[in-house]
CSV table of C-alpha atoms in Angstrom, one decimal:
chain,number,residue,atom,x,y,z
A,1,UNK,CA,0.0,0.0,0.0
A,2,UNK,CA,1.1,3.6,-0.7
A,3,UNK,CA,1.0,5.6,2.6
A,4,UNK,CA,1.2,9.3,3.0
A,5,UNK,CA,1.9,10.7,6.5
A,6,UNK,CA,1.1,14.4,6.8
A,7,UNK,CA,3.4,16.3,9.3
A,8,UNK,CA,7.0,16.5,10.2
A,9,UNK,CA,7.4,16.6,14.0
A,10,UNK,CA,8.4,14.0,16.6
A,11,UNK,CA,4.9,12.6,16.6
A,12,UNK,CA,4.9,12.0,12.8
A,13,UNK,CA,8.4,10.6,13.0
A,14,UNK,CA,7.2,7.9,15.5
A,15,UNK,CA,4.1,7.2,13.4
A,16,UNK,CA,6.0,6.9,10.2
A,17,UNK,CA,8.7,4.7,11.7
A,18,UNK,CA,6.0,2.4,13.0
A,19,UNK,CA,4.1,2.3,9.6
A,20,UNK,CA,7.4,1.6,7.8
A,21,UNK,CA,7.7,-1.7,9.7
A,22,UNK,CA,4.3,-3.0,8.5
A,23,UNK,CA,4.5,-5.7,5.8
A,24,UNK,CA,1.5,-4.0,4.2
A,25,UNK,CA,3.5,-0.9,3.5
A,26,UNK,CA,5.1,-0.8,0.0
A,27,UNK,CA,5.7,3.0,-0.3
A,28,UNK,CA,5.9,5.5,2.5
A,29,UNK,CA,5.8,9.3,1.9
A,30,UNK,CA,6.0,11.9,4.6
A,31,UNK,CA,5.2,15.6,3.9
A,32,UNK,CA,7.0,17.7,4.9
A,33,UNK,CA,8.9,15.2,7.0
A,34,UNK,CA,12.3,15.9,8.6
A,35,UNK,CA,15.9,14.8,8.1
A,36,UNK,CA,15.5,11.9,10.5
A,37,UNK,CA,12.5,10.6,8.6
A,38,UNK,CA,14.5,10.8,5.4
A,39,UNK,CA,16.6,7.8,6.6
A,40,UNK,CA,13.6,5.4,6.1
A,41,UNK,CA,11.0,7.3,4.0
A,42,UNK,CA,10.7,9.8,1.1
A,43,UNK,CA,10.0,13.3,2.3
A,44,UNK,CA,8.3,16.1,0.2
A,45,UNK,CA,8.7,19.7,1.3
A,46,UNK,CA,4.9,20.4,1.4
A,47,UNK,CA,3.7,22.2,4.5
A,48,UNK,CA,1.2,20.3,6.6
A,49,UNK,CA,-1.3,23.2,6.3
A,50,UNK,CA,-1.0,23.4,2.5
A,51,UNK,CA,-4.3,21.6,1.9
A,52,UNK,CA,-4.2,21.9,-2.0
A,53,UNK,CA,-0.5,20.7,-2.0
A,54,UNK,CA,-1.2,17.8,0.3
A,55,UNK,CA,-4.2,16.7,-1.8
A,56,UNK,CA,-2.2,16.9,-5.0
A,57,UNK,CA,0.6,14.9,-3.5
A,58,UNK,CA,-1.8,12.2,-2.3
A,59,UNK,CA,-3.3,12.0,-5.8
A,60,UNK,CA,0.1,12.0,-7.6
A,61,UNK,CA,1.4,9.1,-5.5
A,62,UNK,CA,-1.9,7.3,-5.6
A,63,UNK,CA,-2.1,7.1,-1.8
A,64,UNK,CA,-4.2,4.3,-0.4
A,65,UNK,CA,-4.3,5.9,3.0
A,66,UNK,CA,-3.4,9.3,4.2
A,67,UNK,CA,-2.5,9.6,7.9
A,68,UNK,CA,-3.0,13.2,9.1
A,69,UNK,CA,-0.8,13.8,12.1
A,70,UNK,CA,-1.1,17.5,13.3
A,71,UNK,CA,-4.2,19.4,14.3
A,72,UNK,CA,-4.0,22.3,11.9
A,73,UNK,CA,-4.7,20.4,8.6
A,74,UNK,CA,-7.5,18.6,10.4
A,75,UNK,CA,-9.1,21.9,11.5
A,76,UNK,CA,-8.6,23.3,8.0
A,77,UNK,CA,-10.5,20.3,6.5
A,78,UNK,CA,-7.9,18.2,4.8
A,79,UNK,CA,-9.9,15.0,5.5
A,80,UNK,CA,-12.9,16.5,3.8
A,81,UNK,CA,-10.9,17.5,0.7
A,82,UNK,CA,-9.2,14.1,0.4
A,83,UNK,CA,-12.7,12.4,0.7
A,84,UNK,CA,-13.8,14.5,-2.3
A,85,UNK,CA,-11.0,12.9,-4.3
A,86,UNK,CA,-12.0,9.4,-3.2
A,87,UNK,CA,-8.8,9.0,-1.0
A,88,UNK,CA,-9.1,7.4,2.4
A,89,UNK,CA,-7.7,9.4,5.2
A,90,UNK,CA,-7.3,8.6,8.9
A,91,UNK,CA,-8.4,11.6,10.9
A,92,UNK,CA,-11.6,13.5,11.7
A,93,UNK,CA,-13.6,15.8,9.4
A,94,UNK,CA,-13.4,19.6,9.8
A,95,UNK,CA,-16.7,19.6,11.7
A,96,UNK,CA,-15.4,17.0,14.1
A,97,UNK,CA,-12.1,18.7,14.6
A,98,UNK,CA,-13.9,21.7,16.1
A,99,UNK,CA,-13.6,19.8,19.4
A,100,UNK,CA,-9.9,20.8,19.3
A,101,UNK,CA,-10.0,23.8,17.0
A,102,UNK,CA,-12.3,25.8,19.3
A,103,UNK,CA,-12.2,25.5,23.1
A,104,UNK,CA,-15.5,27.3,23.3
A,105,UNK,CA,-17.1,24.6,21.0
A,106,UNK,CA,-15.6,21.8,23.1
A,107,UNK,CA,-16.7,23.4,26.4
A,108,UNK,CA,-20.3,23.8,25.1
A,109,UNK,CA,-20.2,20.2,23.8
A,110,UNK,CA,-19.3,18.9,27.3
A,111,UNK,CA,-22.0,21.1,28.8
A,112,UNK,CA,-24.7,19.7,26.5
A,113,UNK,CA,-23.7,16.1,27.2
A,114,UNK,CA,-23.0,16.4,30.9
A,115,UNK,CA,-19.3,15.6,30.6
A,116,UNK,CA,-17.4,16.7,33.7
A,117,UNK,CA,-15.2,19.7,33.1
A,118,UNK,CA,-14.1,22.9,34.9
A,119,UNK,CA,-16.4,25.9,35.2
A,120,UNK,CA,-15.7,28.4,32.5
A,121,UNK,CA,-16.5,31.9,31.1
A,122,UNK,CA,-16.3,32.9,27.5
A,123,UNK,CA,-14.8,36.3,27.0
A,124,UNK,CA,-14.1,38.6,24.0
A,125,UNK,CA,-12.8,41.7,25.9
A,126,UNK,CA,-10.5,42.3,28.9
A,127,UNK,CA,-13.3,43.9,31.1
A,128,UNK,CA,-15.4,40.7,30.9
A,129,UNK,CA,-12.3,38.6,31.6
A,130,UNK,CA,-11.3,40.7,34.5
A,131,UNK,CA,-14.7,40.3,36.2
A,132,UNK,CA,-14.4,36.5,36.0
A,133,UNK,CA,-10.8,36.5,37.1
A,134,UNK,CA,-11.6,38.6,40.2
A,135,UNK,CA,-14.6,36.2,40.9
A,136,UNK,CA,-12.0,33.3,41.0
A,137,UNK,CA,-9.6,35.4,43.0
A,138,UNK,CA,-7.0,34.9,40.3
A,139,UNK,CA,-6.8,31.2,40.7
A,140,UNK,CA,-7.7,30.4,37.1
A,141,UNK,CA,-6.6,29.2,33.7
A,142,UNK,CA,-6.6,31.7,30.8
A,143,UNK,CA,-7.0,29.9,27.4
A,144,UNK,CA,-6.9,31.1,23.9
A,145,UNK,CA,-10.0,29.8,22.2
A,146,UNK,CA,-8.2,28.7,19.0
A,147,UNK,CA,-5.1,26.6,18.2
A,148,UNK,CA,-1.9,27.9,19.6
A,149,UNK,CA,0.5,24.9,19.3
A,150,UNK,CA,-0.2,23.8,22.8
A,151,UNK,CA,1.1,27.2,24.2
A,152,UNK,CA,-2.1,29.2,24.5
A,153,UNK,CA,-2.8,28.2,28.1
A,154,UNK,CA,-1.7,30.2,31.1
A,155,UNK,CA,-2.2,28.8,34.6
A,156,UNK,CA,-2.5,31.7,37.0
A,157,UNK,CA,-2.5,32.2,40.8
A,158,UNK,CA,-2.9,35.9,41.1
A,159,UNK,CA,-5.4,38.4,39.7
A,160,UNK,CA,-2.7,40.5,38.1
A,161,UNK,CA,-1.1,37.6,36.4
A,162,UNK,CA,-4.4,36.4,34.9
A,163,UNK,CA,-5.3,39.9,33.7
A,164,UNK,CA,-1.9,40.3,32.0
A,165,UNK,CA,-2.4,36.9,30.3
A,166,UNK,CA,-5.9,37.8,29.0
A,167,UNK,CA,-4.7,41.2,27.8
A,168,UNK,CA,-1.8,39.7,25.9
A,169,UNK,CA,-4.2,37.4,24.1
A,170,UNK,CA,-7.1,39.8,23.5
A,171,UNK,CA,-5.4,43.1,23.0
A,172,UNK,CA,-1.7,42.4,22.1
A,173,UNK,CA,-2.5,39.5,19.7
A,174,UNK,CA,0.1,37.2,21.3
A,175,UNK,CA,-1.4,34.1,19.7
A,176,UNK,CA,-2.9,35.8,16.6
A,177,UNK,CA,-6.5,35.0,15.7
A,178,UNK,CA,-6.4,32.1,18.1
A,179,UNK,CA,-6.5,34.6,21.0
A,180,UNK,CA,-9.3,36.8,19.7
A,181,UNK,CA,-11.5,35.1,22.2
A,182,UNK,CA,-10.5,33.5,25.5
A,183,UNK,CA,-11.9,31.2,28.2
A,184,UNK,CA,-11.4,31.9,31.8
A,185,UNK,CA,-11.6,28.6,33.7
A,186,UNK,CA,-11.5,27.5,37.3
A,187,UNK,CA,-8.1,26.1,38.1
A,188,UNK,CA,-8.4,22.4,38.8
A,189,UNK,CA,-6.0,20.5,41.1
A,190,UNK,CA,-5.1,16.9,40.9
A,191,UNK,CA,-3.2,14.6,38.6
A,192,UNK,CA,-3.1,15.3,34.8
A,193,UNK,CA,-3.6,12.3,32.6
A,194,UNK,CA,-3.6,11.6,28.9
A,195,UNK,CA,-6.1,9.1,27.6
A,196,UNK,CA,-6.2,8.3,23.9
A,197,UNK,CA,-8.6,6.1,21.9
A,198,UNK,CA,-9.2,5.3,18.3
A,199,UNK,CA,-12.8,6.4,17.6
A,200,UNK,CA,-15.1,5.2,14.9
A,201,UNK,CA,-18.9,5.4,14.5
A,202,UNK,CA,-19.0,1.9,15.8
A,203,UNK,CA,-17.2,2.6,19.1
A,204,UNK,CA,-13.9,3.4,20.7
A,205,UNK,CA,-10.8,1.4,21.2
A,206,UNK,CA,-8.4,2.5,24.0
A,207,UNK,CA,-4.7,3.0,23.5
A,208,UNK,CA,-2.2,2.3,26.4
A,209,UNK,CA,-2.4,5.0,29.1
A,210,UNK,CA,0.3,7.7,29.3
A,211,UNK,CA,1.0,11.0,31.2
A,212,UNK,CA,2.9,14.0,29.8
A,213,UNK,CA,4.5,16.9,31.5
A,214,UNK,CA,3.8,20.4,30.3
A,215,UNK,CA,5.7,22.9,32.5
A,216,UNK,CA,9.0,23.9,31.0
A,217,UNK,CA,11.3,23.5,34.1
A,218,UNK,CA,12.2,20.9,36.7
A,219,UNK,CA,9.8,20.5,39.5
A,220,UNK,CA,6.7,21.3,37.3
A,221,UNK,CA,7.7,25.0,37.3
A,222,UNK,CA,7.9,27.5,34.5
A,223,UNK,CA,5.5,28.3,31.7
A,224,UNK,CA,3.2,25.8,30.1
A,225,UNK,CA,4.4,24.2,26.9
A,226,UNK,CA,3.2,21.7,24.3
A,227,UNK,CA,4.8,18.9,26.4
A,228,UNK,CA,8.3,18.4,27.8
A,229,UNK,CA,8.2,14.6,28.3
A,230,UNK,CA,6.1,11.6,28.8
A,231,UNK,CA,5.9,8.2,30.4
A,232,UNK,CA,3.7,5.2,29.7
A,233,UNK,CA,1.8,3.4,31.1
A,234,UNK,CA,0.5,6.0,33.5
A,235,UNK,CA,1.3,5.1,37.1
A,236,UNK,CA,-1.8,6.9,38.2
A,237,UNK,CA,-4.3,4.7,36.4
A,238,UNK,CA,-6.4,2.1,38.2
A,239,UNK,CA,-9.5,0.0,37.5
A,240,UNK,CA,-12.0,2.4,39.1
A,241,UNK,CA,-10.6,5.5,37.4
A,242,UNK,CA,-10.5,3.7,34.0
A,243,UNK,CA,-14.2,2.8,34.5
A,244,UNK,CA,-15.1,6.4,35.4
A,245,UNK,CA,-13.2,7.8,32.4
A,246,UNK,CA,-14.9,5.5,29.9
A,247,UNK,CA,-18.4,5.9,31.4
A,248,UNK,CA,-18.3,9.6,32.3
A,249,UNK,CA,-16.2,11.0,29.5
A,250,UNK,CA,-15.5,8.7,26.5
A,251,UNK,CA,-19.0,7.2,26.1
A,252,UNK,CA,-20.8,10.5,26.4
A,253,UNK,CA,-18.4,12.0,23.8
A,254,UNK,CA,-19.1,9.2,21.4
A,255,UNK,CA,-22.8,9.5,22.0
A,256,UNK,CA,-22.6,13.3,21.5
A,257,UNK,CA,-20.9,12.9,18.1
A,258,UNK,CA,-23.4,10.3,17.0
A,259,UNK,CA,-26.3,12.7,18.0
A,260,UNK,CA,-24.7,15.5,16.0
A,261,UNK,CA,-24.4,13.0,13.1
A,262,UNK,CA,-20.7,13.3,13.0
A,263,UNK,CA,-18.9,10.1,11.8
A,264,UNK,CA,-15.6,10.3,13.6
A,265,UNK,CA,-12.7,8.2,12.2
A,266,UNK,CA,-9.5,9.0,14.0
A,267,UNK,CA,-7.8,9.4,17.3
A,268,UNK,CA,-9.4,11.2,20.2
A,269,UNK,CA,-7.2,12.5,22.9
A,270,UNK,CA,-8.7,13.3,26.3
A,271,UNK,CA,-6.6,15.6,28.4
A,272,UNK,CA,-7.9,15.0,31.9
A,273,UNK,CA,-7.5,16.3,35.4
A,274,UNK,CA,-8.1,13.6,38.0
A,275,UNK,CA,-8.8,13.9,41.7
A,276,UNK,CA,-10.2,11.0,43.9
A,277,UNK,CA,-10.6,8.9,40.7
A,278,UNK,CA,-13.0,11.5,39.3
A,279,UNK,CA,-12.0,12.8,35.8
A,280,UNK,CA,-12.6,16.2,34.3
A,281,UNK,CA,-11.9,17.2,30.7
A,282,UNK,CA,-9.2,19.8,30.3
A,283,UNK,CA,-9.1,19.5,26.6
A,284,UNK,CA,-9.9,17.4,23.5
A,285,UNK,CA,-7.4,16.8,20.8
A,286,UNK,CA,-8.5,15.1,17.6
A,287,UNK,CA,-5.3,13.4,17.0
A,288,UNK,CA,-2.5,11.6,18.8
A,289,UNK,CA,-0.7,13.6,21.5
A,290,UNK,CA,2.9,14.8,21.2
A,291,UNK,CA,5.1,13.7,23.1
A,292,UNK,CA,2.9,10.7,24.1
A,293,UNK,CA,3.0,9.1,20.6
A,294,UNK,CA,6.7,8.7,20.8
A,295,UNK,CA,6.3,6.5,23.9
A,296,UNK,CA,3.2,4.7,22.7
A,297,UNK,CA,4.6,3.6,19.3
A,298,UNK,CA,7.4,1.9,21.1
A,299,UNK,CA,5.0,-0.2,23.1
A,300,UNK,CA,2.5,-1.1,20.3
A,301,UNK,CA,2.9,-4.7,19.2
A,302,UNK,CA,-0.1,-4.8,16.7
A,303,UNK,CA,0.4,-4.0,13.1
A,304,UNK,CA,-0.4,-0.3,13.1
A,305,UNK,CA,-1.3,-0.1,9.4
A,306,UNK,CA,-3.7,-3.0,9.7
A,307,UNK,CA,-5.2,-1.3,12.7
A,308,UNK,CA,-5.9,1.8,10.6
A,309,UNK,CA,-7.4,-0.2,7.8
A,310,UNK,CA,-9.7,-2.1,10.2
A,311,UNK,CA,-10.8,1.1,11.8
A,312,UNK,CA,-11.7,2.7,8.5
A,313,UNK,CA,-13.6,-0.5,7.7
A,314,UNK,CA,-15.6,-0.2,11.0
A,315,UNK,CA,-14.2,-3.4,12.3
A,316,UNK,CA,-13.5,-4.2,15.9
A,317,UNK,CA,-9.9,-3.6,16.9
A,318,UNK,CA,-7.8,-5.8,19.0
A,319,UNK,CA,-4.7,-3.9,20.1
A,320,UNK,CA,-1.8,-5.7,21.8
A,321,UNK,CA,0.8,-3.9,23.9
A,322,UNK,CA,4.2,-4.6,25.3
A,323,UNK,CA,4.3,-5.2,29.0
A,324,UNK,CA,7.3,-2.9,29.2
A,325,UNK,CA,7.2,0.8,30.1
A,326,UNK,CA,8.6,3.7,28.0
A,327,UNK,CA,9.5,7.3,28.7
A,328,UNK,CA,10.6,10.3,26.6
A,329,UNK,CA,12.3,13.6,27.3
A,330,UNK,CA,12.0,16.6,25.0
A,331,UNK,CA,15.1,18.7,24.1
A,332,UNK,CA,14.0,22.2,23.5
A,333,UNK,CA,15.8,25.2,22.1
A,334,UNK,CA,16.7,28.0,24.5
A,335,UNK,CA,13.9,30.4,25.1
A,336,UNK,CA,11.2,27.9,24.3
A,337,UNK,CA,8.1,28.4,24.3
A,338,UNK,CA,8.5,32.2,23.9
A,339,UNK,CA,11.2,33.4,21.5
A,340,UNK,CA,13.7,30.7,20.4
A,341,UNK,CA,15.9,29.7,17.5
A,342,UNK,CA,14.5,27.0,15.2
A,343,UNK,CA,16.2,24.5,12.9
A,344,UNK,CA,19.2,23.9,15.1
A,345,UNK,CA,21.2,20.8,14.5
A,346,UNK,CA,21.7,18.3,17.3
A,347,UNK,CA,24.9,16.3,16.7
A,348,UNK,CA,24.7,13.2,18.9
A,349,UNK,CA,28.3,12.3,18.0
A,350,UNK,CA,30.0,15.5,19.4
């Protein structure tokens, strides 16, 4: 089979490496890819958010399946455009990807379907945000409504800090259009947990559990990032918690999608905060997490490509996992996640 993987980060590297090992893979293309991926797959310099370019490439290589890794092409509707061309793609439609593309959409979705989540206030101006911040005594989370590469979330513990964060988003355009609207949420305390499933209209099929770490510095300090490391399985999971997550979060989400007549084919990532085995939804991601994927792909023993084919055919999935654990640590450029130099070379042989 001819496989196209859209993306070029660590997540897509791990996905492509795993797909390359499948006996069903005859040709593997990654766009844009990265120098590491070039050691085992062909890379084409087409940006992940170049929807016409990705569609043309998929058509030119006669792709049998396109795996869409990052969130931006999903939110922009790459799955929909590929479907128009008759090309199978693993990833949700533009309508379904709103669960990640708009935090307001996802919060209202949870509210409609009684899915546990933090209390929140939708704000389009600093004055409204300030009133909510003061109501919460500054203990709150300020979130850009749109996509901000995992960095549009500021956890605050003072009124001044929260007002500054909301002003940077709403008035100073820190995250561009993603921050034109913000959510002020109550600050939850507990253990953060990543829970990922493959979701199809027929049901959901859990991946191994994992937990990532978002603060930049040691001791869970510093600014929030897109993820600085991960370990799997999660040491915080237990049978009661797993039951609560599936019954209180995953099943109502699947029901809500069916009720909205959204056929969801792809990964669903539930970012959860857990206290006393009670989960609350921090965020939805409509794709695999990064850096969790890098750990999970090392543990997956099933043929990943066959799993994707079966999911797209609405078959039941039987995933097998190594009994070993895995962990990953992110090496970030100095200044990340604010101003930092990109495209630096890491020479492992120095």
